[in-house]
Short mmCIF file of C-alpha atoms in Angstrom, two decimals:
data_model
loop_
_atom_site.label_atom_id
_atom_site.label_comp_id
_atom_site.label_asym_id
_atom_site.label_seq_id
_atom_site.Cartn_x
_atom_site.Cartn_y
_atom_site.Cartn_z
CA MET A 1 -12.14 42.80 -11.11
CA ASN A 2 -15.60 43.35 -9.59
CA ILE A 3 -17.76 40.30 -9.02
CA PRO A 4 -21.53 40.99 -8.71
CA GLU A 5 -22.94 39.98 -5.40
CA PHE A 6 -25.14 37.25 -6.82
CA ALA A 7 -22.81 36.00 -9.58
CA TYR A 8 -22.88 32.38 -8.34
CA SER A 9 -26.41 32.24 -6.97
CA THR A 10 -27.41 29.54 -9.51
CA GLU A 11 -24.46 27.31 -8.67
CA LEU A 12 -25.04 27.86 -4.96
CA PHE A 13 -28.73 26.89 -5.33
CA TYR A 14 -27.95 23.74 -7.31
CA THR A 15 -25.04 22.83 -4.86
CA LEU A 16 -27.48 23.14 -1.96
CA LEU A 17 -30.16 21.23 -3.75
CA MET A 18 -27.72 18.44 -4.68
CA LEU A 19 -26.52 18.21 -1.06
CA VAL A 20 -30.04 17.90 0.18
CA ILE A 21 -30.83 15.24 -2.37
CA LEU A 22 -27.61 13.27 -1.63
CA LEU A 23 -28.43 13.47 2.18
CA VAL A 24 -31.88 12.06 1.49
CA ILE A 25 -30.33 9.29 -0.72
CA ASN A 26 -27.70 8.61 2.01
CA PHE A 27 -30.48 8.40 4.67
CA VAL A 28 -32.54 6.03 2.49
CA LEU A 29 -29.68 3.78 1.58
CA LYS A 30 -28.63 3.47 5.29
CA LYS A 31 -32.18 2.84 6.46
CA THR A 32 -32.43 0.08 3.84
CA ALA A 33 -29.13 -1.47 4.84
CA GLN A 34 -30.17 -1.24 8.46
CA ARG A 35 -33.61 -2.93 7.75
CA ILE A 36 -31.89 -5.70 5.70
CA GLY A 37 -29.42 -6.11 8.57
CA GLU A 38 -32.03 -6.36 11.23
CA LYS A 39 -34.21 -8.69 9.23
CA GLY A 40 -31.30 -10.92 8.45
CA GLU A 41 -30.04 -10.66 12.08
CA ILE A 42 -26.84 -9.27 10.82
CA HIS A 43 -24.34 -8.02 13.52
CA ILE A 44 -24.16 -4.26 14.02
CA THR A 45 -20.49 -4.11 13.07
CA ARG A 46 -21.30 -5.43 9.61
CA ILE A 47 -24.14 -2.92 9.27
CA ARG A 48 -21.71 -0.09 10.06
CA LEU A 49 -19.31 -1.46 7.50
CA MET A 50 -22.10 -1.08 4.90
CA PHE A 51 -22.67 2.46 6.09
CA ARG A 52 -19.03 3.31 5.28
CA TYR A 53 -19.38 1.87 1.80
CA ILE A 54 -22.59 4.02 1.30
CA ASN A 55 -20.71 7.09 2.50
CA ILE A 56 -17.95 6.48 -0.05
CA LEU A 57 -20.50 6.15 -2.82
CA ILE A 58 -22.28 9.31 -1.82
CA VAL A 59 -18.95 11.28 -1.67
CA ILE A 60 -18.05 10.12 -5.25
CA LEU A 61 -21.47 11.09 -6.48
CA ALA A 62 -21.19 14.51 -4.76
CA LEU A 63 -17.84 15.25 -6.32
CA PHE A 64 -19.11 14.28 -9.79
CA VAL A 65 -22.30 16.37 -9.47
CA MET A 66 -20.49 19.32 -7.90
CA ALA A 67 -17.99 19.42 -10.80
CA VAL A 68 -20.97 19.50 -13.29
CA VAL A 69 -22.82 22.19 -11.28
CA TRP A 70 -19.74 24.40 -11.07
CA GLY A 71 -19.26 24.34 -14.79
CA MET A 72 -16.67 21.67 -15.52
CA ASN A 73 -16.98 20.37 -19.06
CA LEU A 74 -18.34 16.84 -19.19
CA ARG A 75 -15.58 15.84 -21.55
CA ASP A 76 -12.93 17.07 -19.11
CA LEU A 77 -14.68 15.40 -16.30
CA ALA A 78 -14.83 12.11 -18.18
CA LEU A 79 -11.16 12.38 -18.91
CA ILE A 80 -10.32 12.93 -15.27
CA PHE A 81 -12.58 10.16 -13.97
CA SER A 82 -11.31 7.67 -16.61
CA SER A 83 -7.73 8.54 -15.76
CA VAL A 84 -8.25 8.17 -12.12
CA PHE A 85 -10.19 4.94 -12.47
CA ALA A 86 -7.55 3.58 -14.78
CA VAL A 87 -4.87 4.18 -12.19
CA ILE A 88 -7.16 2.69 -9.45
CA GLY A 89 -7.87 -0.19 -11.71
CA VAL A 90 -4.22 -0.96 -12.26
CA ALA A 91 -3.58 -0.67 -8.50
CA LEU A 92 -6.54 -2.84 -7.71
CA PHE A 93 -5.47 -5.44 -10.25
CA ALA A 94 -2.15 -5.62 -8.44
CA ILE A 95 -4.02 -6.30 -5.15
CA TRP A 96 -7.03 -8.22 -6.60
CA SER A 97 -7.35 -10.52 -3.62
CA ILE A 98 -8.19 -7.49 -1.40
CA LEU A 99 -10.78 -6.31 -3.80
CA SER A 100 -12.15 -9.82 -4.01
CA ASN A 101 -12.49 -10.07 -0.31
CA ILE A 102 -14.20 -6.67 -0.03
CA THR A 103 -16.70 -7.57 -2.77
CA SER A 104 -17.28 -10.98 -1.02
CA GLY A 105 -17.79 -9.11 2.24
CA ILE A 106 -20.58 -7.07 0.53
CA ILE A 107 -22.19 -10.12 -0.93
CA MET A 108 -22.10 -11.85 2.40
CA PHE A 109 -23.86 -8.87 3.97
CA PHE A 110 -26.85 -9.43 1.85
CA ASN A 111 -26.74 -13.13 1.34
CA PHE A 112 -24.91 -15.31 3.80
CA PRO A 113 -26.96 -17.94 5.68
CA TYR A 114 -24.63 -18.13 8.68
CA LYS A 115 -24.38 -15.55 11.53
CA ILE A 116 -21.97 -14.66 14.33
CA GLY A 117 -22.38 -17.38 16.87
CA ASP A 118 -23.06 -20.22 14.47
CA LYS A 119 -20.76 -23.28 14.34
CA ILE A 120 -19.95 -24.23 10.75
CA LYS A 121 -17.91 -26.80 8.86
CA ILE A 122 -15.93 -25.74 5.86
CA HIS A 123 -15.55 -28.68 3.45
CA ASP A 124 -12.07 -28.14 2.17
CA LYS A 125 -10.33 -31.14 0.75
CA ASP A 126 -6.87 -30.11 2.03
CA MET A 127 -7.82 -28.58 5.37
CA PRO A 128 -11.39 -29.02 6.62
CA ILE A 129 -12.36 -26.60 9.36
CA GLU A 130 -15.11 -26.86 12.00
CA ALA A 131 -15.29 -23.67 14.05
CA LEU A 132 -17.51 -21.01 15.61
CA ILE A 133 -17.98 -17.78 13.72
CA GLU A 134 -16.82 -15.13 16.13
CA ASP A 135 -16.88 -12.11 13.79
CA ILE A 136 -17.47 -11.27 10.14
CA LYS A 137 -15.08 -8.49 8.92
CA ALA A 138 -14.70 -6.71 5.55
CA PHE A 139 -11.89 -9.03 4.48
CA HIS A 140 -12.28 -12.19 6.50
CA LEU A 141 -14.15 -14.31 9.10
CA HIS A 142 -12.87 -14.84 12.59
CA LEU A 143 -13.43 -18.48 13.31
CA ARG A 144 -12.68 -20.09 16.72
CA THR A 145 -12.03 -23.94 16.76
CA ASP A 146 -12.93 -26.12 19.73
CA ASP A 147 -9.23 -26.11 20.68
CA GLY A 148 -9.45 -22.30 21.06
CA GLU A 149 -7.45 -21.58 17.89
CA LEU A 150 -8.37 -18.39 16.06
CA ILE A 151 -8.51 -18.75 12.29
CA THR A 152 -9.00 -15.78 9.97
CA TYR A 153 -10.58 -17.16 6.83
CA PRO A 154 -10.80 -14.95 3.69
CA ASN A 155 -14.28 -13.90 2.60
CA ASN A 156 -13.69 -14.87 -0.99
CA LEU A 157 -12.78 -18.44 0.01
CA ILE A 158 -15.88 -18.92 2.16
CA LEU A 159 -18.03 -18.18 -0.83
CA GLN A 160 -16.16 -20.68 -2.98
CA LYS A 161 -16.25 -23.66 -0.52
CA ALA A 162 -19.09 -25.84 0.58
CA VAL A 163 -20.10 -24.90 4.10
CA SER A 164 -22.56 -26.65 6.39
CA LEU A 165 -24.19 -25.59 9.64
CA VAL A 166 -23.10 -27.67 12.51
CA GLN A 167 -24.96 -25.74 15.33
CA LYS A 168 -27.01 -22.53 15.23
CA ASP A 169 -26.50 -19.90 17.88
CA VAL A 170 -23.87 -21.53 19.94
CA PHE A 171 -23.57 -18.35 22.12
CA LEU A 172 -27.27 -18.58 23.00
CA ASP A 173 -27.07 -22.30 23.81
CA GLU A 174 -24.05 -21.71 26.05
CA GLY A 175 -25.98 -18.93 27.88
CA LYS A 176 -28.94 -21.32 28.53
CA ASN A 177 -26.59 -23.93 29.97
CA ALA A 178 -24.91 -21.33 32.32
CA LEU A 179 -28.27 -20.54 33.91
#
């Protein structure tokens, strides 16, 4: 079977166009996340975590658009995506706390009044905690008590509890005392 030299030229053109557009969207989203992070004085590791989430979104969009460009029927594509997302949905329902912590981590990236280096108090009736925020991860916070105990506190719980600021920028204050 002979395939003409330019048989897929339209598909290749649209694929290249789509890749350029998605790269621009990726760049804009990452710049926006970086600006929000810098404006909110968010630690660089949390900004990089947002970059990973943006990359995953762009890859999913690229797969969807590539399938359409290369001639996959929208009905077939919808069937594939709905099947895949149904399986993922069942799996995520089984591990809902992980999904809840990731979602909370994303919310905390954009709207969390406390930063790494702040000393906070978590007002929990059963186990109140007063500790320094050492790190904010995708699933949990690393909190260090005055006794040196490291506590990993789930992101979804920190958004459900009352939290108060005890001392802002403890790391900076310790640095001033050392001088």
